[in-house]
Coordinates of C-alpha atoms and ligand atoms in Angstrom, one line a residue:
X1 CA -55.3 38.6 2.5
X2 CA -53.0 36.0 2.1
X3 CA -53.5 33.1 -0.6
X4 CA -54.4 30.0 1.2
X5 CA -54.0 27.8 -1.8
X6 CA -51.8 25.1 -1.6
X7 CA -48.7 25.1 -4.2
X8 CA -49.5 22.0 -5.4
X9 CA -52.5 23.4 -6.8
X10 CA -50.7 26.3 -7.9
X11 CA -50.3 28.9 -5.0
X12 CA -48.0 30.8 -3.6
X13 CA -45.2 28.7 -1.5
X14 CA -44.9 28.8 2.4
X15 CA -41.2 28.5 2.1
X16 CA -39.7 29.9 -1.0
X17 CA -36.1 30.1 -0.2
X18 CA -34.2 28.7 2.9
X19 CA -31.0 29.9 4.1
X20 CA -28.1 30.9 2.5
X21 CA -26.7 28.8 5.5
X22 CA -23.1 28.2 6.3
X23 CA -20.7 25.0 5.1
X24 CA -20.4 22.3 7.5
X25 CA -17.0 22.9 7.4
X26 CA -15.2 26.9 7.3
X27 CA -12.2 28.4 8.4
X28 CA -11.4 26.9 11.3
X29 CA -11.0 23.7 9.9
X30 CA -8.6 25.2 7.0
X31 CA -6.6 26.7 9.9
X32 CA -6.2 23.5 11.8
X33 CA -4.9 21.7 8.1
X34 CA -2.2 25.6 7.7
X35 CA -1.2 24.6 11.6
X36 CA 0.1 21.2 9.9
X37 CA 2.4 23.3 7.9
X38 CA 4.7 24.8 10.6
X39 CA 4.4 28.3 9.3
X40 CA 6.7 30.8 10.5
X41 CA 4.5 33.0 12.8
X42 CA 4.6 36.4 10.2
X43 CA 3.4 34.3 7.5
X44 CA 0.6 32.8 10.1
X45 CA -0.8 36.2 10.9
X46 CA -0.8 37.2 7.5
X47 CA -3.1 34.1 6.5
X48 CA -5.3 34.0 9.7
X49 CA -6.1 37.9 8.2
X50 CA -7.2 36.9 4.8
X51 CA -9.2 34.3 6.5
X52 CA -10.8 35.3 8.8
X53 CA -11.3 39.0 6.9
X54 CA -13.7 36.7 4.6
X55 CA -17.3 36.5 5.4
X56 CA -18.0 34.6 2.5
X57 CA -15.8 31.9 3.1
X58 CA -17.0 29.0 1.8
X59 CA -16.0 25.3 3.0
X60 CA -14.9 22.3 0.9
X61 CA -17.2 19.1 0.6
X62 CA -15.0 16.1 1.8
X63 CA -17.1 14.2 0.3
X64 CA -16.1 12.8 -3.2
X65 CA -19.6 12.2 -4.5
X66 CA -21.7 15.2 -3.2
X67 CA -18.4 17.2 -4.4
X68 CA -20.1 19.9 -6.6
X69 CA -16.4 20.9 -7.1
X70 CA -14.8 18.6 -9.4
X71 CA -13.4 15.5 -6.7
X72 CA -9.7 15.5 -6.0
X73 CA -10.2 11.7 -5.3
X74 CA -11.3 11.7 -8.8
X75 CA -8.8 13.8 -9.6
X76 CA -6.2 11.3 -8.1
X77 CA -7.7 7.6 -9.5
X78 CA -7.3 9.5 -13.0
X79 CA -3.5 10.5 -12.3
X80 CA -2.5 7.1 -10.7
X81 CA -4.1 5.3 -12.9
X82 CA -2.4 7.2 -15.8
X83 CA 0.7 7.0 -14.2
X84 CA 0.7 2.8 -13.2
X85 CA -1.1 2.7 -16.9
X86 CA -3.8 0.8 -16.1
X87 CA -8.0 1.4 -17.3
X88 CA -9.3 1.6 -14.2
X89 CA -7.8 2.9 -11.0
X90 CA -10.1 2.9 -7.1
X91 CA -8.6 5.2 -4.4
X92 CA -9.4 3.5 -1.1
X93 CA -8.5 4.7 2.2
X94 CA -5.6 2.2 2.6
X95 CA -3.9 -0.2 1.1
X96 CA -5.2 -2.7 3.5
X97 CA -8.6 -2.5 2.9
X98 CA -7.1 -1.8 -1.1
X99 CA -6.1 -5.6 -0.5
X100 CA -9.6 -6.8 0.6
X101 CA -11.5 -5.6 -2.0
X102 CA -9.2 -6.7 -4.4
X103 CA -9.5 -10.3 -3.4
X104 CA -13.4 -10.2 -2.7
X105 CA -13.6 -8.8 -6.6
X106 CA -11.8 -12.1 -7.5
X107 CA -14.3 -13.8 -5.1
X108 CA -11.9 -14.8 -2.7
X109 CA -14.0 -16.6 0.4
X110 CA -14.5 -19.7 2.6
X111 CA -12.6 -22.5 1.6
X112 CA -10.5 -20.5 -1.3
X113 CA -6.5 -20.1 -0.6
X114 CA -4.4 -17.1 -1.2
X115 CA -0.4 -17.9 -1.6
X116 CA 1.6 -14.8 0.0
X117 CA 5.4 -14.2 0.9
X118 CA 6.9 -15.3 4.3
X119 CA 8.7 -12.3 4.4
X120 CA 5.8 -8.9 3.8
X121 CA 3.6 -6.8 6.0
X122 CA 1.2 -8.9 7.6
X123 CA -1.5 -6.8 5.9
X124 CA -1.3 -9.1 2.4
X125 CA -1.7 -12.3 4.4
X126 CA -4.7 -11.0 7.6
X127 CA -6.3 -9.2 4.9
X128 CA -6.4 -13.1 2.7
X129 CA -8.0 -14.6 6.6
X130 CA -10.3 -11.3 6.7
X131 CA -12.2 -12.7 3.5
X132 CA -12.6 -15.7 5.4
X133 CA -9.7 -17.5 2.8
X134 CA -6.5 -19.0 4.0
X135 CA -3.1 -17.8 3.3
X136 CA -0.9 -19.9 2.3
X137 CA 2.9 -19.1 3.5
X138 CA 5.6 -19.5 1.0
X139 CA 9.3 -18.8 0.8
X140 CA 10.9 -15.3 -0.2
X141 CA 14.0 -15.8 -3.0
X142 CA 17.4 -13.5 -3.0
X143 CA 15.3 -10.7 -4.0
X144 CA 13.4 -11.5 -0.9
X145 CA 10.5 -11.1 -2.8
X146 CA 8.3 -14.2 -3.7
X147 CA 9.9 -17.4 -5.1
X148 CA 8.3 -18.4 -7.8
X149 CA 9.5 -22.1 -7.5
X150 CA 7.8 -21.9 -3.9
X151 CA 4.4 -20.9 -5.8
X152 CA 4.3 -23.7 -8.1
X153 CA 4.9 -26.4 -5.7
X154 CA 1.9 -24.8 -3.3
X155 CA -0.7 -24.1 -5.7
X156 CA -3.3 -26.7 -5.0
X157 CA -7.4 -26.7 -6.2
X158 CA -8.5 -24.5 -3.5
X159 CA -5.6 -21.6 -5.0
X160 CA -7.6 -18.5 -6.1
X161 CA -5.4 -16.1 -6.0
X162 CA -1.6 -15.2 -5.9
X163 CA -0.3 -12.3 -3.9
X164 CA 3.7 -11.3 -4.8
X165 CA 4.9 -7.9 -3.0
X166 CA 7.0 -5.7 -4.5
X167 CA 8.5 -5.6 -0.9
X168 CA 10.8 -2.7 0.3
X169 CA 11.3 -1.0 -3.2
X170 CA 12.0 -3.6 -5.7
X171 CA 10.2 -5.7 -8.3
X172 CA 9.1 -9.1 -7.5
X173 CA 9.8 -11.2 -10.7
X174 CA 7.1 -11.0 -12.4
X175 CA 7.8 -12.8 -15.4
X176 CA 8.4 -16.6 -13.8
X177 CA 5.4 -15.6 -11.5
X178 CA 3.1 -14.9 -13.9
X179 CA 4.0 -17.8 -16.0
X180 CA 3.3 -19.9 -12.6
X181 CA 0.1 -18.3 -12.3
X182 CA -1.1 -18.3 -16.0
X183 CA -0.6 -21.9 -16.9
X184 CA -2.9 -22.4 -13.8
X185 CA -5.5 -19.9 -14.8
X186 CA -5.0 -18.4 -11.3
X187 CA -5.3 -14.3 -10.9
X188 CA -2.3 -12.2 -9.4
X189 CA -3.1 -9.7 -7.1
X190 CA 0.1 -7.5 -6.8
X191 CA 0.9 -6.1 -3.4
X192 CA 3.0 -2.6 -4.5
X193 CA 2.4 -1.1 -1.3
X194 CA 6.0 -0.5 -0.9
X195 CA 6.4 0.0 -4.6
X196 CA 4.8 2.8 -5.5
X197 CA 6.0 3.9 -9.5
X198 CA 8.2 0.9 -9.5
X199 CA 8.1 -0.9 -12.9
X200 CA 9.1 -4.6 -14.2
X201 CA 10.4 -4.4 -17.6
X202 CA 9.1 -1.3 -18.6
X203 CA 5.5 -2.1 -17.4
X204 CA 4.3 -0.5 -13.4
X205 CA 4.3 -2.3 -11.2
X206 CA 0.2 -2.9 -10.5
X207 CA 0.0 -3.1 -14.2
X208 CA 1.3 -7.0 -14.4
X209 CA -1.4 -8.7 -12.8
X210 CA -5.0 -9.2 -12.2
X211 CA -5.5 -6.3 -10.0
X212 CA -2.7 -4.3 -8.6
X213 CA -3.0 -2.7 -4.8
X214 CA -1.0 0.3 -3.3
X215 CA -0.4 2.0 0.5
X216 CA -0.2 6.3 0.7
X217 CA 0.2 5.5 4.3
X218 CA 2.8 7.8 5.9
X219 CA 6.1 5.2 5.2
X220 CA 5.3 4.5 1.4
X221 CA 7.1 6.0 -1.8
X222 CA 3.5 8.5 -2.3
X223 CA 2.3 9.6 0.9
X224 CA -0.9 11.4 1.7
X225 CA -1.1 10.2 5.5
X226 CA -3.4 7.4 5.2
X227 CA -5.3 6.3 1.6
X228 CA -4.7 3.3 -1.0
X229 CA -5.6 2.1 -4.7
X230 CA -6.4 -0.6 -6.8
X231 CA -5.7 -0.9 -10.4
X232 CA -6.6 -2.9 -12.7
X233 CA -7.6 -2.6 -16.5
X234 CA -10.6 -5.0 -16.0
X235 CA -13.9 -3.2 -15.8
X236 CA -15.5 -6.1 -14.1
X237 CA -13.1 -6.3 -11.4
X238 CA -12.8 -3.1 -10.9
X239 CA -17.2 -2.4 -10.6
X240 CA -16.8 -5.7 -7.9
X241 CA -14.0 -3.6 -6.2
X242 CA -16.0 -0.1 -6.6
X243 CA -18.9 -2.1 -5.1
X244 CA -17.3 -3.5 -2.1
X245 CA -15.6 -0.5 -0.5
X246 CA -18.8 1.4 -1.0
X247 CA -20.9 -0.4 0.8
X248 CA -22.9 -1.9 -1.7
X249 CA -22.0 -0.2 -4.7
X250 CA -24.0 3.0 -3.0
X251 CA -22.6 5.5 -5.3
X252 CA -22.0 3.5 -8.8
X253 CA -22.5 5.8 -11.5
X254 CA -26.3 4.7 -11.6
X255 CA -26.8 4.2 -8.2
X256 CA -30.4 2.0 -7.8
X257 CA -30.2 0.1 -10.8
X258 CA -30.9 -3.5 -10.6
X259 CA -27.8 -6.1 -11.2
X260 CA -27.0 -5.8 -14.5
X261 CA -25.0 -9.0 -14.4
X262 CA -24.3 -12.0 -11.8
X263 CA -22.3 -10.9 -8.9
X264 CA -22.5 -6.8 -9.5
X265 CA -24.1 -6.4 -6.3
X266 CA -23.5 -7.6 -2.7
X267 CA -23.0 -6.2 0.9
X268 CA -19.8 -4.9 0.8
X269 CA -17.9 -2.3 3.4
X270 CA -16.9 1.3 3.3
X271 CA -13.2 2.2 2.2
X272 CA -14.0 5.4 0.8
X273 CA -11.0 7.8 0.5
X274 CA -11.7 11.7 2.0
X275 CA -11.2 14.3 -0.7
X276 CA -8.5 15.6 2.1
X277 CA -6.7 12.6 0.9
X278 CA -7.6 12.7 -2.4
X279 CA -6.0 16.3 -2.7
X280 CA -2.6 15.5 -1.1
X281 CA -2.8 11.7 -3.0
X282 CA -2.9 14.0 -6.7
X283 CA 0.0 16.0 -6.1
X284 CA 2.6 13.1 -4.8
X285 CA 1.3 11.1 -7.7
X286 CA 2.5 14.5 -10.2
X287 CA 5.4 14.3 -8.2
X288 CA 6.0 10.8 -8.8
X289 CA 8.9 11.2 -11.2
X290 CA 11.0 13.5 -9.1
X291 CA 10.7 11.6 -5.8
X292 CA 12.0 8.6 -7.7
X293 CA 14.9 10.4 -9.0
X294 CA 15.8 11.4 -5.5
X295 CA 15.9 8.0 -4.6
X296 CA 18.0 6.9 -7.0
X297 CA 20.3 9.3 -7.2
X298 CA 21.1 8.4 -3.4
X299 CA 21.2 4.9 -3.2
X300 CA 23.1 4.8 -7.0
X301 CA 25.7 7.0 -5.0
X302 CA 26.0 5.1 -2.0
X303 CA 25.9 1.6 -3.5
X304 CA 28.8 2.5 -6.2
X305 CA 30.9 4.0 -3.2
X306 CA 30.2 0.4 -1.3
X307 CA 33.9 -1.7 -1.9
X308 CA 33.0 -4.9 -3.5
X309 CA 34.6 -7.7 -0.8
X310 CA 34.4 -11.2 -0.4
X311 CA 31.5 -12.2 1.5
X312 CA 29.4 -9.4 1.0
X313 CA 26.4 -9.0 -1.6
X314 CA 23.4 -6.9 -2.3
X315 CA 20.1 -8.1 -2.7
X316 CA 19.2 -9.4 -6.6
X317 CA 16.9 -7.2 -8.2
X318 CA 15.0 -8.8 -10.8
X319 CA 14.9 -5.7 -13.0
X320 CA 17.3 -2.6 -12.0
X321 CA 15.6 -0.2 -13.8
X322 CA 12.5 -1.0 -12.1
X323 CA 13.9 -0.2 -8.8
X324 CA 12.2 2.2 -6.9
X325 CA 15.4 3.0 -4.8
X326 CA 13.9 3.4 -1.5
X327 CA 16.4 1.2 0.2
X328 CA 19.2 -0.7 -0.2
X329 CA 19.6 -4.6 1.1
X330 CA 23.4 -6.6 1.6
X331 CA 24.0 -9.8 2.2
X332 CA 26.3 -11.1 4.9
X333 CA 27.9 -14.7 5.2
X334 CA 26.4 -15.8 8.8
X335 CA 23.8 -14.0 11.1
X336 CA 26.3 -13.8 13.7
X337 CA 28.6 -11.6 11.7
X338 CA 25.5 -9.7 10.3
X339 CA 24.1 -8.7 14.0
X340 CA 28.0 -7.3 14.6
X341 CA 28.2 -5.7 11.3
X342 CA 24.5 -3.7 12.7
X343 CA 25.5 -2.7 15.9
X344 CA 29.3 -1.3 14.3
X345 CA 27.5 0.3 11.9
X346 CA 25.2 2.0 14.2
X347 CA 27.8 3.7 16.3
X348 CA 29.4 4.8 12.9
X349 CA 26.0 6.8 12.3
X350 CA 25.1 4.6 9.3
X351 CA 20.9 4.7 9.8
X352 CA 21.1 0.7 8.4
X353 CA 18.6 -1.7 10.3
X354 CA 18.3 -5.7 10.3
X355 CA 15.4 -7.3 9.0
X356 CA 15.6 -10.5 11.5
X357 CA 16.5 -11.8 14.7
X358 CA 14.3 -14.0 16.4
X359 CA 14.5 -11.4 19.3
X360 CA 13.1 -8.5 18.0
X361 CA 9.2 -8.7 16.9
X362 CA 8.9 -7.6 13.4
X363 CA 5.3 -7.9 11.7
X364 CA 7.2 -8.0 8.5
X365 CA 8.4 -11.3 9.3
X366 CA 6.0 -13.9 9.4
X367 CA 7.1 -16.1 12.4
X368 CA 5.5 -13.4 14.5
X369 CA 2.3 -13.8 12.6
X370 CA 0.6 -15.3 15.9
X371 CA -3.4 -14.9 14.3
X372 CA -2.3 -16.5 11.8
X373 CA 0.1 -19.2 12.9
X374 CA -1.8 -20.2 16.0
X375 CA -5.4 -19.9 13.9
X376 CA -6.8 -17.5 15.6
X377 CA -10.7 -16.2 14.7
X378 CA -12.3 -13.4 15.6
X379 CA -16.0 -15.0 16.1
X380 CA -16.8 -18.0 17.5
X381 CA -17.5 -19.7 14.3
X382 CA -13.6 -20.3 13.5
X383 CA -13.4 -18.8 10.3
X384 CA -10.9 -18.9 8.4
X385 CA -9.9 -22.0 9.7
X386 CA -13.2 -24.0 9.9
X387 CA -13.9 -23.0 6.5
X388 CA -11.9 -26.0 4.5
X389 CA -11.7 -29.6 5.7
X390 CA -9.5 -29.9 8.8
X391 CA -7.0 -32.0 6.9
X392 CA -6.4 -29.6 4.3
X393 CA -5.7 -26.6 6.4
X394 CA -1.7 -25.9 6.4
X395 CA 0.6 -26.9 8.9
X396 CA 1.7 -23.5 9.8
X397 CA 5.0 -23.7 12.1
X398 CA 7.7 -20.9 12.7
X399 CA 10.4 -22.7 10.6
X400 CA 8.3 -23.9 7.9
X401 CA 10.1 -21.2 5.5
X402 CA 14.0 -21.8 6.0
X403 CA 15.2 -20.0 3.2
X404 CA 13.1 -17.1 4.3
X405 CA 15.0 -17.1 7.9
X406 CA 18.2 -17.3 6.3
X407 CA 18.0 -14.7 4.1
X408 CA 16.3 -12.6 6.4
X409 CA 18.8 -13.1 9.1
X410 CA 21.8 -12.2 6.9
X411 CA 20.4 -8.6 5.8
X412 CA 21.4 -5.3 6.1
X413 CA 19.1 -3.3 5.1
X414 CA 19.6 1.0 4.6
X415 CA 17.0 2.9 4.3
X416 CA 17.2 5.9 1.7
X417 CA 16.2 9.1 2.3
X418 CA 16.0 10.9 -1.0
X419 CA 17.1 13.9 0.5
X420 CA 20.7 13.2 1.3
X421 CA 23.2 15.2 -0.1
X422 CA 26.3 13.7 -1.6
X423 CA 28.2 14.3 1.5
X424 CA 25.6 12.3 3.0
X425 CA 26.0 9.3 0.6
X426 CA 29.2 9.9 0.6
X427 CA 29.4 9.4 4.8
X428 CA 27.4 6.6 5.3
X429 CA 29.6 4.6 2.2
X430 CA 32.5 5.5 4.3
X431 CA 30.8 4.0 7.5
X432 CA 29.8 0.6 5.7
X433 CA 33.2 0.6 3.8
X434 CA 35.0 1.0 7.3
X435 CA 33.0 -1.4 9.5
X436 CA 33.1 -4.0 6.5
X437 CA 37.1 -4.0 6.3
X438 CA 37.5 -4.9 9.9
X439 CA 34.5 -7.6 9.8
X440 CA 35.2 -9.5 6.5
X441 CA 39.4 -10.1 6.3
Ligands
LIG501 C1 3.5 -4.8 1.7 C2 2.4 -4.1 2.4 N1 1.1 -4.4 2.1 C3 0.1 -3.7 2.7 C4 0.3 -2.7 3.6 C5 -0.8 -2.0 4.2 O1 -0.9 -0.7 3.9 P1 -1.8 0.3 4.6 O2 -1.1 0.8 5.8 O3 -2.0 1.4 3.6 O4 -3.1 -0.4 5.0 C6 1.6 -2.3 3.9 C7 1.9 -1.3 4.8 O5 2.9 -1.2 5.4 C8 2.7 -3.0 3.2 O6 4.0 -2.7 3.5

């Protein structure tokens, strides 16, 4: 006769054990991730047997917080953030939305103003207008990073944050740019995006500031296909930052507590990175060092095997040592002998690019910022725009950063790839050494 009692007064249960049941996610996802891989077909039959041979395959949790495996996303905020040296380090699933909640943890919002380069991706400056804030468009310097001249003079009482990028490889300068920003009291938010291990003076880059932010997107220094970080060594920014890519700070260590403090909790979005990402993200960040040394090795070759010649510079790097190497930028005296110098050194195989002409639609350049320049709003409440008194919204115009056009429109700019032999190095150098005898006599 079977005991009717009910467990809760201490019989027997109706359900004791359920399952074992299978992971959401088994074999054939792990094959599709091998097929990225390109195996050679032996080795794929070889794998597909072990697989497939295992009934007790069990499936990874993607998830960083149900994880009962210890997270790779974890694993990969500890090693960037011991690697950019900062206290606290957020992976994010871009450097975009890395950006946003950067500047909401400074509490960047209607009627606040961000200052950002002329000359970046457009991701540091849409990301200022997608917290509502306006950015504020100022000049690039010989580095063709941020001038800090140009910040001082457009600093005004609506400024909350300023946003230098370390743009294709090198350090912004960090020192005058900070002193800018400190004797203000105003917080620097460091786009490294394109920086990734860079330094300034012996310090990361993401270190320097407020809050530092960084792209893994498929183009960057550290790859893992898409995924981002913040760094900061503020705990308080970093809990604000935690908050707003998890929704509403959903998964904070204690997840229902009240507000402990003013301003802990708000509706934020989701920016979580997948522990798919998180696993590729740890081992580029181990391999940090070595990808750099690639990189330099290259462009240290190529750019000693350049002729020095009248009319011809590189770029100014504010700190050498700091430079991640990923490309190399020269100067040339007018545009027009610039687009020649291009087009020669295309046919001699030189992979060398030009960073303007008014012609090609670059979002790196920030004439071609249309939402932005022609106030665009995605709601019919004109936000950004209708957030600040219509008189103190900027006059934004296409040649309202001259020195940013110049610059841009006299560079050559190479491309490393840290995988070029010597012979390599040594072919392209020939290339720009022969097209740059016939052009500059
Ligand atoms: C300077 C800069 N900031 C931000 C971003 C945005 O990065 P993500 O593609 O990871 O969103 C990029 C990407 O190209 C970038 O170059």
């Amino acid at each position: 006769m079977s005991d009717e009692r009910l467990a809760i007064e201490g019989g027997p249960k109706a359900a004791p054990q359920l399952g074992p049941f299978p992971t959401k996610i088994g074999r054939e996802e792990l094959w599709e991730i091998l097929e990225m891989w390109e195996l050679e077909p032996g080795k794929k039959e070889q794998i597909q047997a072990i697989l497939f041979d295992d009934a007790e395959l069990r499936g990874p949790h993607l998830f960083r917080y149900y994880n009962p495996k210890p997270s790779r996303v974890a694993a990969a905020e500890q090693a960037m953030g011991e690697l950019i040296g900062t206290k606290h380090c957020l992976a994010t699933n871009s450097c975009t939305s890395a950006l946003v909640a950067a500047y909401r943890a400074l509490g960047v919002g209607m009627g606040d103003e961000v200052i950002v380069p002329a000359y970046t991706f457009f991701a540091t400056a849409a990301t200022v207008a997608a917290c509502n804030a306006i950015p504020v468009i100022v000049d690039v310097d010989d580095s063709l990073c941020l001038d800090p001249d140009a910040v001082a003079k457009a600093i005004t009482k609506r400024t909350k944050a300023i946003a230098p990028v370390h743009m294709r490889g090198i350090p912004a300068q960090m020192d005058a740019i900070m002193e800018v920003a400190n004797k203000k009291g105003i917080p620097v938010v460091e786009d490294a995006a394109q920086s990734g291990g860079g330094s300034f003076r012996g310090k990361r880059l993401g270190s320097i500031g407020a809050l530092g932010c960084f792209s893994f997107d498929y183009y960057k220094v550290l790859v893992s296909g898409e995924g981002g970080f913040v760094t900061t060594d503020d705990e308080w920014l970093y809990t604000r930052a935690q908050s707003w890519h998890d929704t509403a700070a959903c998964w904070r260590p204690d997840r229902y507590a009240h507000e402990r403090r003013e301003g802990e909790l708000f509706c934020g979005e989701n920016y979580r990175m997948s522990e798919l990402e998180g696993a590729v993200a740890v081992a580029q960040i181990r391999k940090c060092e070595s990808i750099l040394s690639g990189y330099r090795r290259a462009k240290a070759r190529i750019k000693q095997a350049i002729e020095p010649r009248d009319g011809l510079c590189f770029r100014r790097i504010p700190d050498e040592a700091g430079d991640t190497a990923v490309c190399l930028v020269m100067f040339l005296p007018t545009p027009g002998l610039t687009k020649q110098a291009l087009e020669a050194m295309k046919a001699e195989g030189v992979p060398v690019g030009g960073v303007y002409d008014s012609t090609v639609r670059d979002w790196h350049v920030y004439t071609y910022w249309d939402h932005i320049l022609e106030k665009k709003s995605v709601a019919g409440d004109g936000l950004p725009w209708s957030g600040v008194p219509a008189g103190e919204v900027p006059n934004y115009a296409r040649d309202m950063c001259p020195r940013t056009l110049d610059f841009l429109s006299r560079a050559l700019m190479l491309d490393i790839n840290r995988n070029y032999s010597d012979a390599d190095c040594d072919a392209i150098a020939r290339g720009i050494n022969k097209v740059l005898r016939a052009l500059l006599k």
